[in-house]
mmCIF file of C-alpha atoms in Angstrom:
data_model
loop_
_atom_site.group_PDB
_atom_site.id
_atom_site.type_symbol
_atom_site.label_atom_id
_atom_site.label_comp_id
_atom_site.label_asym_id
_atom_site.label_seq_id
_atom_site.Cartn_x
_atom_site.Cartn_y
_atom_site.Cartn_z
ATOM 1 C CA MET A 1 36.536 -1.334 -15.028
ATOM 2 C CA ARG A 2 32.937 -1.253 -16.216
ATOM 3 C CA ILE A 3 33.100 -4.987 -17.039
ATOM 4 C CA LYS A 4 34.374 -5.810 -13.548
ATOM 5 C CA SER A 5 31.603 -3.713 -11.962
ATOM 6 C CA THR A 6 28.980 -5.411 -14.101
ATOM 7 C CA VAL A 7 30.259 -8.872 -13.212
ATOM 8 C CA LEU A 8 30.333 -8.003 -9.520
ATOM 9 C CA PHE A 9 26.772 -6.681 -9.688
ATOM 10 C CA LEU A 10 25.558 -9.852 -11.409
ATOM 11 C CA VAL A 11 27.258 -12.049 -8.823
ATOM 12 C CA VAL A 12 25.623 -10.140 -5.966
ATOM 13 C CA TYR A 13 22.282 -10.073 -7.792
ATOM 14 C CA PHE A 14 22.153 -13.819 -8.420
ATOM 15 C CA PHE A 15 23.401 -14.533 -4.906
ATOM 16 C CA ALA A 16 20.467 -12.503 -3.583
ATOM 17 C CA ILE A 17 18.039 -14.441 -5.791
ATOM 18 C CA ASN A 18 19.444 -17.803 -4.720
ATOM 19 C CA THR A 19 19.454 -16.858 -1.048
ATOM 20 C CA LEU A 20 15.940 -15.458 -1.150
ATOM 21 C CA VAL A 21 14.437 -18.439 -2.979
ATOM 22 C CA ARG A 22 16.223 -20.861 -0.658
ATOM 23 C CA VAL A 23 14.949 -19.039 2.412
ATOM 24 C CA ILE A 24 11.381 -18.920 1.108
ATOM 25 C CA CYS A 25 11.348 -22.596 0.163
ATOM 26 C CA THR A 26 13.045 -24.004 3.250
ATOM 27 C CA ASP A 27 11.449 -21.478 5.611
ATOM 28 C CA PRO A 28 13.354 -22.236 8.834
ATOM 29 C CA GLU A 29 10.858 -20.644 11.212
ATOM 30 C CA GLU A 30 13.390 -20.187 13.993
ATOM 31 C CA GLU A 31 15.274 -17.689 11.816
ATOM 32 C CA TRP A 32 12.302 -15.395 11.172
ATOM 33 C CA THR A 33 11.081 -12.725 13.574
ATOM 34 C CA LEU A 34 7.332 -12.120 13.577
ATOM 35 C CA VAL A 35 6.639 -8.424 12.933
ATOM 36 C CA ARG A 36 2.860 -8.645 12.510
ATOM 37 C CA GLN A 37 0.771 -11.748 13.110
ATOM 38 C CA MET A 38 -1.812 -12.924 10.577
ATOM 39 C CA GLY A 39 -4.935 -10.781 10.642
ATOM 40 C CA PHE A 40 -7.161 -8.415 8.724
ATOM 41 C CA THR A 41 -5.995 -4.960 7.741
ATOM 42 C CA GLY A 42 -6.957 -2.078 10.001
ATOM 43 C CA PHE A 43 -9.568 -0.843 7.503
ATOM 44 C CA LYS A 44 -13.003 -2.133 6.513
ATOM 45 C CA ILE A 45 -15.014 -0.429 3.759
ATOM 46 C CA ASN A 46 -18.733 -0.628 4.597
ATOM 47 C CA ARG A 47 -20.469 1.422 1.933
ATOM 48 C CA VAL A 48 -19.872 3.830 -0.950
ATOM 49 C CA GLN A 49 -22.613 6.104 -2.318
ATOM 50 C CA LYS A 50 -22.640 8.460 -5.268
ATOM 51 C CA PHE A 51 -24.830 11.584 -5.462
ATOM 52 C CA GLU A 52 -25.110 13.741 -8.570
ATOM 53 C CA ASP A 53 -26.854 16.920 -9.590
ATOM 54 C CA GLU A 54 -26.349 19.387 -12.427
ATOM 55 C CA GLU A 55 -23.344 21.040 -10.774
ATOM 56 C CA THR A 56 -21.562 18.475 -8.580
ATOM 57 C CA GLN A 57 -20.826 14.804 -7.980
ATOM 58 C CA THR A 58 -20.285 13.582 -4.417
ATOM 59 C CA TYR A 59 -18.836 10.272 -3.225
ATOM 60 C CA THR A 60 -19.487 9.283 0.395
ATOM 61 C CA THR A 61 -17.637 6.351 1.944
ATOM 62 C CA ILE A 62 -18.331 4.744 5.323
ATOM 63 C CA ILE A 63 -15.189 3.080 6.691
ATOM 64 C CA GLU A 64 -14.267 1.270 9.906
ATOM 65 C CA ALA A 65 -10.717 2.215 10.875
ATOM 66 C CA PRO A 66 -8.468 2.490 13.939
ATOM 67 C CA LYS A 67 -9.327 5.414 16.196
ATOM 68 C CA GLY A 68 -7.098 8.332 15.215
ATOM 69 C CA THR A 69 -6.982 7.505 11.483
ATOM 70 C CA LYS A 70 -6.264 10.603 9.387
ATOM 71 C CA MET A 71 -7.408 11.532 5.887
ATOM 72 C CA ASP A 72 -5.307 13.662 3.561
ATOM 73 C CA LEU A 73 -7.520 16.701 2.987
ATOM 74 C CA HIS A 74 -4.975 18.334 0.647
ATOM 75 C CA ASP A 75 -5.244 21.556 2.659
ATOM 76 C CA SER A 76 -1.525 21.851 3.397
ATOM 77 C CA LYS A 77 -0.271 21.540 -0.164
ATOM 78 C CA THR A 78 1.334 24.639 -1.707
ATOM 79 C CA ASP A 79 1.919 23.163 -5.167
ATOM 80 C CA ILE A 80 -0.331 24.796 -7.754
ATOM 81 C CA HIS A 81 -1.254 21.336 -9.074
ATOM 82 C CA TYR A 82 -3.174 20.673 -5.859
ATOM 83 C CA ASN A 83 -5.382 23.767 -6.141
ATOM 84 C CA ILE A 84 -8.200 21.721 -7.673
ATOM 85 C CA LEU A 85 -8.153 19.374 -4.661
ATOM 86 C CA ARG A 86 -8.576 21.988 -1.935
ATOM 87 C CA ASN A 87 -11.904 22.272 -0.152
ATOM 88 C CA THR A 88 -13.205 19.128 -1.838
ATOM 89 C CA SER A 89 -12.746 16.612 1.017
ATOM 90 C CA GLU A 90 -14.466 16.012 4.342
ATOM 91 C CA TRP A 91 -13.580 13.548 7.088
ATOM 92 C CA ARG A 92 -15.581 12.996 10.271
ATOM 93 C CA GLN A 93 -15.927 10.409 12.998
ATOM 94 C CA LEU A 94 -19.416 8.941 13.346
ATOM 95 C CA SER A 95 -18.992 6.653 16.360
ATOM 96 C CA ILE A 96 -16.467 4.731 18.467
ATOM 97 C CA ASP A 97 -16.514 0.975 19.089
ATOM 98 C CA ASP A 98 -17.001 -0.339 22.602
ATOM 99 C CA ASP A 99 -13.335 -1.313 22.882
ATOM 100 C CA GLN A 100 -12.345 2.318 22.106
ATOM 101 C CA SER A 101 -9.696 1.124 19.625
ATOM 102 C CA SER A 102 -11.592 1.581 16.367
ATOM 103 C CA ALA A 103 -14.201 3.965 15.019
ATOM 104 C CA LEU A 104 -16.683 4.448 12.207
ATOM 105 C CA TYR A 105 -15.806 7.282 9.830
ATOM 106 C CA GLU A 106 -17.350 9.085 6.895
ATOM 107 C CA ALA A 107 -15.136 10.281 4.052
ATOM 108 C CA LYS A 108 -16.683 12.581 1.472
ATOM 109 C CA ILE A 109 -15.348 14.174 -1.698
ATOM 110 C CA THR A 110 -17.251 16.653 -3.873
ATOM 111 C CA MET A 111 -16.179 17.787 -7.323
ATOM 112 C CA GLU A 112 -17.695 19.424 -10.388
ATOM 113 C CA ALA A 113 -20.134 17.259 -12.306
ATOM 114 C CA SER A 114 -18.016 17.457 -15.454
ATOM 115 C CA GLU A 115 -14.768 16.397 -13.737
ATOM 116 C CA ARG A 116 -13.490 12.989 -14.849
ATOM 117 C CA LEU A 117 -10.179 12.979 -12.985
ATOM 118 C CA LEU A 118 -11.576 12.311 -9.537
ATOM 119 C CA LEU A 119 -9.925 12.918 -6.209
ATOM 120 C CA TRP A 120 -8.968 9.812 -4.255
ATOM 121 C CA ILE A 121 -9.405 9.052 -0.567
ATOM 122 C CA SER A 122 -6.066 8.605 1.217
ATOM 123 C CA LEU A 123 -6.050 7.333 4.824
ATOM 124 C CA THR A 124 -3.175 6.659 7.217
ATOM 125 C CA TYR A 125 -2.799 5.176 10.668
ATOM 126 C CA GLY A 126 0.641 4.242 11.978
ATOM 127 C CA PRO A 127 2.366 1.978 9.425
ATOM 128 C CA GLN A 128 -0.914 1.326 7.566
ATOM 129 C CA SER A 129 -2.448 3.284 4.693
ATOM 130 C CA LEU A 130 -5.423 2.925 2.356
ATOM 131 C CA ASP A 131 -5.982 4.708 -0.954
ATOM 132 C CA ILE A 132 -9.378 4.439 -2.669
ATOM 133 C CA ASP A 133 -10.101 5.505 -6.255
ATOM 134 C CA PHE A 134 -13.578 6.092 -7.692
ATOM 135 C CA SER A 135 -15.016 5.748 -11.186
ATOM 136 C CA PRO A 136 -17.140 8.585 -12.616
ATOM 137 C CA PHE A 137 -18.214 6.426 -15.558
ATOM 138 C CA VAL A 138 -20.393 3.756 -13.918
ATOM 139 C CA GLN A 139 -24.139 4.139 -13.490
ATOM 140 C CA SER A 140 -24.221 2.592 -10.007
ATOM 141 C CA VAL A 141 -25.096 4.880 -7.111
ATOM 142 C CA GLU A 142 -24.204 2.513 -4.236
ATOM 143 C CA GLN A 143 -21.810 -0.338 -3.453
ATOM 144 C CA ASP A 144 -21.706 -2.363 -0.238
ATOM 145 C CA ASP A 145 -19.703 -5.481 -1.192
ATOM 146 C CA PHE A 146 -15.919 -5.124 -1.052
ATOM 147 C CA LYS A 147 -13.592 -8.111 -1.450
ATOM 148 C CA PHE A 148 -10.808 -5.992 0.031
ATOM 149 C CA ASN A 149 -12.350 -6.630 3.451
ATOM 150 C CA ASP A 150 -11.425 -10.334 3.162
ATOM 151 C CA CYS A 151 -7.685 -9.673 2.894
ATOM 152 C CA GLN A 152 -5.399 -10.809 5.723
ATOM 153 C CA PHE A 153 -1.628 -10.606 5.952
ATOM 154 C CA GLN A 154 1.363 -11.461 8.123
ATOM 155 C CA VAL A 155 4.837 -9.905 8.187
ATOM 156 C CA GLU A 156 8.124 -11.595 9.174
ATOM 157 C CA ARG A 157 11.683 -10.307 9.156
ATOM 158 C CA MET A 158 15.152 -11.850 8.978
ATOM 159 C CA ASP A 159 18.474 -10.019 9.429
ATOM 160 C CA GLY A 160 21.980 -11.026 8.423
ATOM 161 C CA PRO A 161 25.354 -9.340 7.923
ATOM 162 C CA GLY A 162 24.700 -6.520 5.493
ATOM 163 C CA TRP A 163 21.179 -7.558 4.531
ATOM 164 C CA THR A 164 17.567 -7.764 5.669
ATOM 165 C CA LYS A 165 14.703 -9.838 4.302
ATOM 166 C CA TYR A 166 10.971 -9.390 4.779
ATOM 167 C CA LYS A 167 8.390 -12.079 4.086
ATOM 168 C CA ILE A 168 4.718 -11.210 3.761
ATOM 169 C CA ILE A 169 1.987 -13.858 3.599
ATOM 170 C CA VAL A 170 -1.353 -12.699 2.168
ATOM 171 C CA ARG A 171 -4.453 -14.822 2.855
ATOM 172 C CA GLY A 172 -8.036 -14.870 1.556
ATOM 173 C CA CYS A 173 -7.327 -12.169 -0.996
ATOM 174 C CA VAL A 174 -7.285 -12.256 -4.790
ATOM 175 C CA CYS A 175 -5.035 -9.281 -5.395
ATOM 176 C CA ARG A 176 -1.917 -7.855 -6.932
ATOM 177 C CA ARG A 177 1.087 -7.373 -4.666
ATOM 178 C CA SER A 178 3.923 -4.920 -4.977
ATOM 179 C CA PHE A 179 6.503 -2.833 -3.117
ATOM 180 C CA SER A 180 7.201 0.886 -3.169
ATOM 181 C CA ALA A 181 10.304 2.570 -1.803
ATOM 182 C CA SER A 182 12.034 5.882 -1.425
ATOM 183 C CA VAL A 183 15.841 5.871 -1.201
ATOM 184 C CA GLY A 184 18.045 8.935 -1.034
ATOM 185 C CA LYS A 185 20.141 11.353 0.991
ATOM 186 C CA GLN A 186 19.581 14.105 3.510
ATOM 187 C CA THR A 187 20.569 17.492 2.133
ATOM 188 C CA SER A 188 20.462 21.031 3.501
ATOM 189 C CA SER A 189 17.056 21.448 1.867
ATOM 190 C CA GLY A 190 15.683 18.149 3.149
ATOM 191 C CA PHE A 191 15.488 14.573 1.902
ATOM 192 C CA GLU A 192 16.450 14.106 -1.746
ATOM 193 C CA GLU A 193 15.125 10.933 -3.347
ATOM 194 C CA THR A 194 17.552 9.210 -5.717
ATOM 195 C CA ALA A 195 15.939 5.790 -6.233
ATOM 196 C CA GLY A 196 12.823 3.703 -5.727
ATOM 197 C CA VAL A 197 12.747 -0.093 -5.700
ATOM 198 C CA SER A 198 16.104 -0.233 -7.488
ATOM 199 C CA ALA A 199 17.816 -3.553 -8.285
ATOM 200 C CA LEU A 200 20.963 -2.037 -6.766
ATOM 201 C CA TYR A 201 19.410 -2.264 -3.300
ATOM 202 C CA PHE A 202 16.293 -4.456 -3.458
ATOM 203 C CA PHE A 203 15.191 -7.765 -4.881
ATOM 204 C CA PRO A 204 11.394 -8.305 -4.610
ATOM 205 C CA PHE A 205 10.030 -11.792 -5.137
ATOM 206 C CA HIS A 206 6.402 -12.983 -5.409
ATOM 207 C CA LEU A 207 5.169 -16.567 -5.273
ATOM 208 C CA TYR A 208 1.781 -17.435 -6.801
ATOM 209 C CA GLU A 209 0.036 -20.536 -5.505
ATOM 210 C CA GLY A 210 -3.542 -20.062 -6.712
ATOM 211 C CA SER A 211 -6.325 -17.812 -5.494
ATOM 212 C CA LYS A 212 -7.415 -20.165 -2.683
ATOM 213 C CA LYS A 213 -3.990 -20.511 -1.084
ATOM 214 C CA ASP A 214 -1.695 -18.181 0.811
ATOM 215 C CA GLN A 215 0.307 -15.836 -1.385
ATOM 216 C CA THR A 216 3.915 -15.143 -0.347
ATOM 217 C CA SER A 217 5.931 -12.042 -1.170
ATOM 218 C CA SER A 218 9.479 -11.329 -0.040
ATOM 219 C CA ILE A 219 12.026 -8.595 -0.516
ATOM 220 C CA PHE A 220 15.803 -8.737 -0.047
ATOM 221 C CA ILE A 221 17.462 -5.475 1.080
ATOM 222 C CA ASN A 222 21.180 -5.050 0.339
ATOM 223 C CA ARG A 223 22.194 -2.804 3.239
ATOM 224 C CA THR A 224 25.874 -3.087 2.314
ATOM 225 C CA ALA A 225 25.190 -1.463 -1.077
ATOM 226 C CA LEU A 226 23.095 1.252 0.581
ATOM 227 C CA ALA A 227 25.950 2.090 2.944
ATOM 228 C CA GLN A 228 28.543 2.068 0.167
ATOM 229 C CA ASP A 229 26.485 4.546 -1.860
ATOM 230 C CA GLY A 230 25.829 6.719 1.178
ATOM 231 C CA VAL A 231 22.050 6.499 0.874
ATOM 232 C CA LYS A 232 19.269 5.495 3.249
ATOM 233 C CA ILE A 233 15.806 4.033 2.978
ATOM 234 C CA GLN A 234 13.294 6.777 3.690
ATOM 235 C CA SER A 235 10.393 4.322 3.341
ATOM 236 C CA LEU A 236 9.706 0.789 2.132
ATOM 237 C CA LYS A 237 6.085 -0.224 1.810
ATOM 238 C CA PHE A 238 4.318 -3.467 0.915
ATOM 239 C CA LEU A 239 1.183 -2.989 -1.193
ATOM 240 C CA ILE A 240 -1.988 -5.060 -1.558
ATOM 241 C CA ILE A 241 -3.849 -3.871 -4.667
ATOM 242 C CA ARG A 242 -7.488 -4.841 -5.212
ATOM 243 C CA ASP A 243 -9.042 -4.184 -8.607
ATOM 244 C CA PRO A 244 -12.819 -4.091 -9.199
ATOM 245 C CA ASP A 245 -14.667 -7.388 -9.574
ATOM 246 C CA ASN A 246 -17.438 -5.925 -11.719
ATOM 247 C CA PHE A 247 -17.683 -3.159 -14.290
ATOM 248 C CA SER A 248 -20.437 -1.606 -12.171
ATOM 249 C CA ASP A 249 -18.253 -1.159 -9.071
ATOM 250 C CA LEU A 250 -17.920 2.426 -7.858
ATOM 251 C CA LEU A 251 -14.390 1.728 -6.629
ATOM 252 C CA THR A 252 -11.821 1.319 -9.389
ATOM 253 C CA GLN A 253 -9.021 0.359 -7.007
ATOM 254 C CA SER A 254 -8.209 -0.123 -3.328
ATOM 255 C CA ILE A 255 -4.526 0.045 -2.411
ATOM 256 C CA PHE A 256 -3.527 -1.008 1.113
ATOM 257 C CA GLY A 257 -0.001 -0.235 2.240
ATOM 258 C CA TYR A 258 2.056 -1.471 5.179
ATOM 259 C CA LEU A 259 5.258 0.375 6.032
ATOM 260 C CA LEU A 260 8.082 -2.118 6.548
ATOM 261 C CA THR A 261 10.795 0.424 7.283
#
């Protein structure tokens, strides 16, 4: 029985690979539905500054973002592990653009001078998110050049019987790309996660064509397998991960996320 199940899984798995590669390579445009047209992310990092004294270290970030963007201030967490994060973050709107759709914000975190595990900035607006990590080890006190701001992306979708595919094209961005997912069941106590980007339900695929060309990522979703196991996708997110270009950069990582489903 186990042998039959394994063989069946391999057949489905390799069928998914073959189908996905064929779709990416042939790219029949009439079959794809445009979800998001090519364009910059909703966030632009303008400046990061670091202030230190004998007792505290403060990181202030100026960011352009859609009007209504929220920052996780960690004030609603009840887990004891988040105690150190409370009352360390500030988020305020500085101005609004003329078109009233975007605004200039200031995000600030303050922690003890001796702390080396720094709090991150986590922003969300609609399907978009941005997480920013800082380095306490560099000597720099200001950074105003961020390659993340050059990143553009486009999202397309294709549906078939029992499956869905997403194709994401990333442009002008030397980055790492990934997917994150939460799969599980609804229980009396809420959603219970049972899997992430599991090969039982997903097949992610990344094409690399050089830093100066478009980068293509795709993911195959086996909705038949999800239904058979009685589980649902709580979230599926595409990630653009930018690492620092220089050892002196204040930002150690910028992670942009786009919620696919």
